[in-house]
Amino acid sequence: MIMNAAIPIVHIYRASRPIDLRKGIDGISSIVQSLLQMDPYEHSLFIFTSGSRNRIKILYCDGSGYWLMLKRMDKGRFKWCIGSSDTITISEKQFARLIHGFPISGGRYKFV
């Protein structure tokens, strides 16, 4: 578990498929509930990418409200692996690799 003085993060979930990143907090939390069948209030990070994979959005609920973070790559794309499920649970180390543009693992996933 990632732990900051005020922000506990239980899990880090990465969606397998790209979404329309024009969506805001309500649209993305709706995707977490309906498509991923998960609870957006569970103190977890939910990471999504655009179809071009040059942007990611991260949704987080800290108990008093939502955070919506966006990162855009100036050059290159995020290394996004396609899994067999809608979400993949990743570790803190994999999260750090992902947001810096590196593949999260060399394992059984196909990177696109």
PDB file of C-alpha atoms in Angstrom:
ATOM      1  CA  MET A   1       0.000   0.000   0.000  1.00  0.00           C
ATOM      2  CA  ILE A   2       1.270   3.453  -0.910  1.00  0.00           C
ATOM      3  CA  MET A   3       0.964   5.670   2.129  1.00  0.00           C
ATOM      4  CA  ASN A   4       1.225   9.400   2.398  1.00  0.00           C
ATOM      5  CA  ALA A   5       0.446  11.307   5.563  1.00  0.00           C
ATOM      6  CA  ALA A   6      -3.118  11.980   4.420  1.00  0.00           C
ATOM      7  CA  ILE A   7      -3.664   9.869   1.288  1.00  0.00           C
ATOM      8  CA  PRO A   8      -3.756   6.065   1.627  1.00  0.00           C
ATOM      9  CA  ILE A   9      -3.825   4.165  -1.668  1.00  0.00           C
ATOM     10  CA  VAL A  10      -4.911   0.541  -1.427  1.00  0.00           C
ATOM     11  CA  HIS A  11      -4.586  -0.711  -5.025  1.00  0.00           C
ATOM     12  CA  ILE A  12      -3.473   0.548  -8.412  1.00  0.00           C
ATOM     13  CA  TYR A  13      -5.632  -0.574 -11.326  1.00  0.00           C
ATOM     14  CA  ARG A  14      -4.795  -0.017 -14.967  1.00  0.00           C
ATOM     15  CA  ALA A  15      -7.572  -0.381 -17.529  1.00  0.00           C
ATOM     16  CA  SER A  16      -6.636  -2.581 -20.488  1.00  0.00           C
ATOM     17  CA  ARG A  17      -8.588  -0.694 -23.127  1.00  0.00           C
ATOM     18  CA  PRO A  18      -8.330   2.994 -24.045  1.00  0.00           C
ATOM     19  CA  ILE A  19     -11.164   5.408 -23.241  1.00  0.00           C
ATOM     20  CA  ASP A  20     -12.244   8.854 -24.409  1.00  0.00           C
ATOM     21  CA  LEU A  21     -10.128  11.081 -22.184  1.00  0.00           C
ATOM     22  CA  ARG A  22     -12.407  14.050 -22.787  1.00  0.00           C
ATOM     23  CA  LYS A  23     -14.467  12.580 -19.957  1.00  0.00           C
ATOM     24  CA  GLY A  24     -14.240  14.274 -16.591  1.00  0.00           C
ATOM     25  CA  ILE A  25     -14.549  12.935 -13.063  1.00  0.00           C
ATOM     26  CA  ASP A  26     -18.187  11.874 -13.392  1.00  0.00           C
ATOM     27  CA  GLY A  27     -17.658  10.128 -16.736  1.00  0.00           C
ATOM     28  CA  ILE A  28     -14.566   8.248 -15.613  1.00  0.00           C
ATOM     29  CA  SER A  29     -16.053   7.243 -12.246  1.00  0.00           C
ATOM     30  CA  SER A  30     -19.052   5.928 -14.203  1.00  0.00           C
ATOM     31  CA  ILE A  31     -16.672   3.798 -16.313  1.00  0.00           C
ATOM     32  CA  VAL A  32     -15.080   2.445 -13.123  1.00  0.00           C
ATOM     33  CA  GLN A  33     -18.513   1.421 -11.836  1.00  0.00           C
ATOM     34  CA  SER A  34     -20.223   0.160 -14.996  1.00  0.00           C
ATOM     35  CA  LEU A  35     -17.459  -1.185 -17.217  1.00  0.00           C
ATOM     36  CA  LEU A  36     -14.873  -2.271 -14.649  1.00  0.00           C
ATOM     37  CA  GLN A  37     -17.466  -3.290 -12.019  1.00  0.00           C
ATOM     38  CA  MET A  38     -15.400  -1.618  -9.290  1.00  0.00           C
ATOM     39  CA  ASP A  39     -16.014   0.963  -6.585  1.00  0.00           C
ATOM     40  CA  PRO A  40     -14.391   4.339  -7.379  1.00  0.00           C
ATOM     41  CA  TYR A  41     -14.540   5.226  -3.636  1.00  0.00           C
ATOM     42  CA  GLU A  42     -12.183   2.446  -2.507  1.00  0.00           C
ATOM     43  CA  HIS A  43      -9.025   4.579  -2.117  1.00  0.00           C
ATOM     44  CA  SER A  44      -7.445   3.090  -5.246  1.00  0.00           C
ATOM     45  CA  LEU A  45      -5.885   4.629  -8.338  1.00  0.00           C
ATOM     46  CA  PHE A  46      -7.677   3.917 -11.620  1.00  0.00           C
ATOM     47  CA  ILE A  47      -5.472   4.567 -14.650  1.00  0.00           C
ATOM     48  CA  PHE A  48      -6.774   5.034 -18.194  1.00  0.00           C
ATOM     49  CA  THR A  49      -5.154   5.914 -21.509  1.00  0.00           C
ATOM     50  CA  SER A  50      -6.263   7.511 -24.744  1.00  0.00           C
ATOM     51  CA  GLY A  51      -6.357   5.609 -28.023  1.00  0.00           C
ATOM     52  CA  SER A  52      -3.096   7.218 -29.123  1.00  0.00           C
ATOM     53  CA  ARG A  53      -1.502   6.339 -25.737  1.00  0.00           C
ATOM     54  CA  ASN A  54       0.198   9.727 -25.431  1.00  0.00           C
ATOM     55  CA  ARG A  55      -1.981  10.658 -22.425  1.00  0.00           C
ATOM     56  CA  ILE A  56      -3.122   8.991 -19.232  1.00  0.00           C
ATOM     57  CA  LYS A  57      -5.754  10.018 -16.717  1.00  0.00           C
ATOM     58  CA  ILE A  58      -5.738   8.796 -13.142  1.00  0.00           C
ATOM     59  CA  LEU A  59      -8.855   8.863 -10.964  1.00  0.00           C
ATOM     60  CA  TYR A  60      -8.586   8.730  -7.169  1.00  0.00           C
ATOM     61  CA  CYS A  61     -11.093   9.338  -4.368  1.00  0.00           C
ATOM     62  CA  ASP A  62      -9.505  10.325  -1.046  1.00  0.00           C
ATOM     63  CA  GLY A  63     -12.718  10.163   0.998  1.00  0.00           C
ATOM     64  CA  SER A  64     -13.520  13.868   0.792  1.00  0.00           C
ATOM     65  CA  GLY A  65     -13.523  14.208  -2.995  1.00  0.00           C
ATOM     66  CA  TYR A  66     -12.041  13.068  -6.278  1.00  0.00           C
ATOM     67  CA  TRP A  67      -8.655  13.746  -7.798  1.00  0.00           C
ATOM     68  CA  LEU A  68      -8.317  13.582 -11.584  1.00  0.00           C
ATOM     69  CA  MET A  69      -4.755  13.706 -12.849  1.00  0.00           C
ATOM     70  CA  LEU A  70      -3.602  13.964 -16.464  1.00  0.00           C
ATOM     71  CA  LYS A  71      -0.174  13.319 -17.902  1.00  0.00           C
ATOM     72  CA  ARG A  72       0.743  13.930 -21.528  1.00  0.00           C
ATOM     73  CA  MET A  73       3.911  12.550 -23.088  1.00  0.00           C
ATOM     74  CA  ASP A  74       5.758  15.210 -25.073  1.00  0.00           C
ATOM     75  CA  LYS A  75       7.533  12.529 -27.080  1.00  0.00           C
ATOM     76  CA  GLY A  76       6.646   8.886 -27.473  1.00  0.00           C
ATOM     77  CA  ARG A  77       3.760   6.958 -25.966  1.00  0.00           C
ATOM     78  CA  PHE A  78       2.919   5.134 -22.792  1.00  0.00           C
ATOM     79  CA  LYS A  79       3.785   1.426 -22.954  1.00  0.00           C
ATOM     80  CA  TRP A  80       0.314  -0.033 -22.566  1.00  0.00           C
ATOM     81  CA  CYS A  81      -0.129  -3.776 -22.405  1.00  0.00           C
ATOM     82  CA  ILE A  82      -3.290  -5.517 -23.509  1.00  0.00           C
ATOM     83  CA  GLY A  83      -4.443  -8.093 -20.965  1.00  0.00           C
ATOM     84  CA  SER A  84      -7.223 -10.657 -21.004  1.00  0.00           C
ATOM     85  CA  SER A  85      -9.296  -8.745 -18.411  1.00  0.00           C
ATOM     86  CA  ASP A  86     -10.629  -5.190 -18.332  1.00  0.00           C
ATOM     87  CA  THR A  87      -8.250  -4.213 -15.518  1.00  0.00           C
ATOM     88  CA  ILE A  88      -4.787  -5.181 -14.408  1.00  0.00           C
ATOM     89  CA  THR A  89      -3.584  -4.644 -10.848  1.00  0.00           C
ATOM     90  CA  ILE A  90      -0.089  -3.187 -10.893  1.00  0.00           C
ATOM     91  CA  SER A  91       2.518  -2.589  -8.208  1.00  0.00           C
ATOM     92  CA  GLU A  92       3.980   0.728  -7.078  1.00  0.00           C
ATOM     93  CA  LYS A  93       7.140  -0.046  -9.051  1.00  0.00           C
ATOM     94  CA  GLN A  94       5.135  -0.822 -12.193  1.00  0.00           C
ATOM     95  CA  PHE A  95       3.159   2.391 -11.674  1.00  0.00           C
ATOM     96  CA  ALA A  96       6.380   4.403 -11.471  1.00  0.00           C
ATOM     97  CA  ARG A  97       7.663   2.748 -14.646  1.00  0.00           C
ATOM     98  CA  LEU A  98       4.384   3.370 -16.466  1.00  0.00           C
ATOM     99  CA  ILE A  99       4.135   7.081 -15.695  1.00  0.00           C
ATOM    100  CA  HIS A 100       7.726   7.600 -16.840  1.00  0.00           C
ATOM    101  CA  GLY A 101       7.076   5.897 -20.180  1.00  0.00           C
ATOM    102  CA  PHE A 102       8.695   2.513 -19.535  1.00  0.00           C
ATOM    103  CA  PRO A 103       7.029  -0.906 -19.977  1.00  0.00           C
ATOM    104  CA  ILE A 104       5.612  -2.095 -16.666  1.00  0.00           C
ATOM    105  CA  SER A 105       6.904  -5.622 -17.173  1.00  0.00           C
ATOM    106  CA  GLY A 106       8.385  -7.899 -19.763  1.00  0.00           C
ATOM    107  CA  GLY A 107       6.024 -10.736 -18.882  1.00  0.00           C
ATOM    108  CA  ARG A 108       3.082 -12.306 -20.601  1.00  0.00           C
ATOM    109  CA  TYR A 109       1.485  -9.125 -21.895  1.00  0.00           C
ATOM    110  CA  LYS A 110       1.476  -7.788 -25.433  1.00  0.00           C
ATOM    111  CA  PHE A 111       2.605  -4.138 -25.421  1.00  0.00           C
ATOM    112  CA  VAL A 112       1.146  -1.756 -27.964  1.00  0.00           C
TER     113      VAL A 112
END
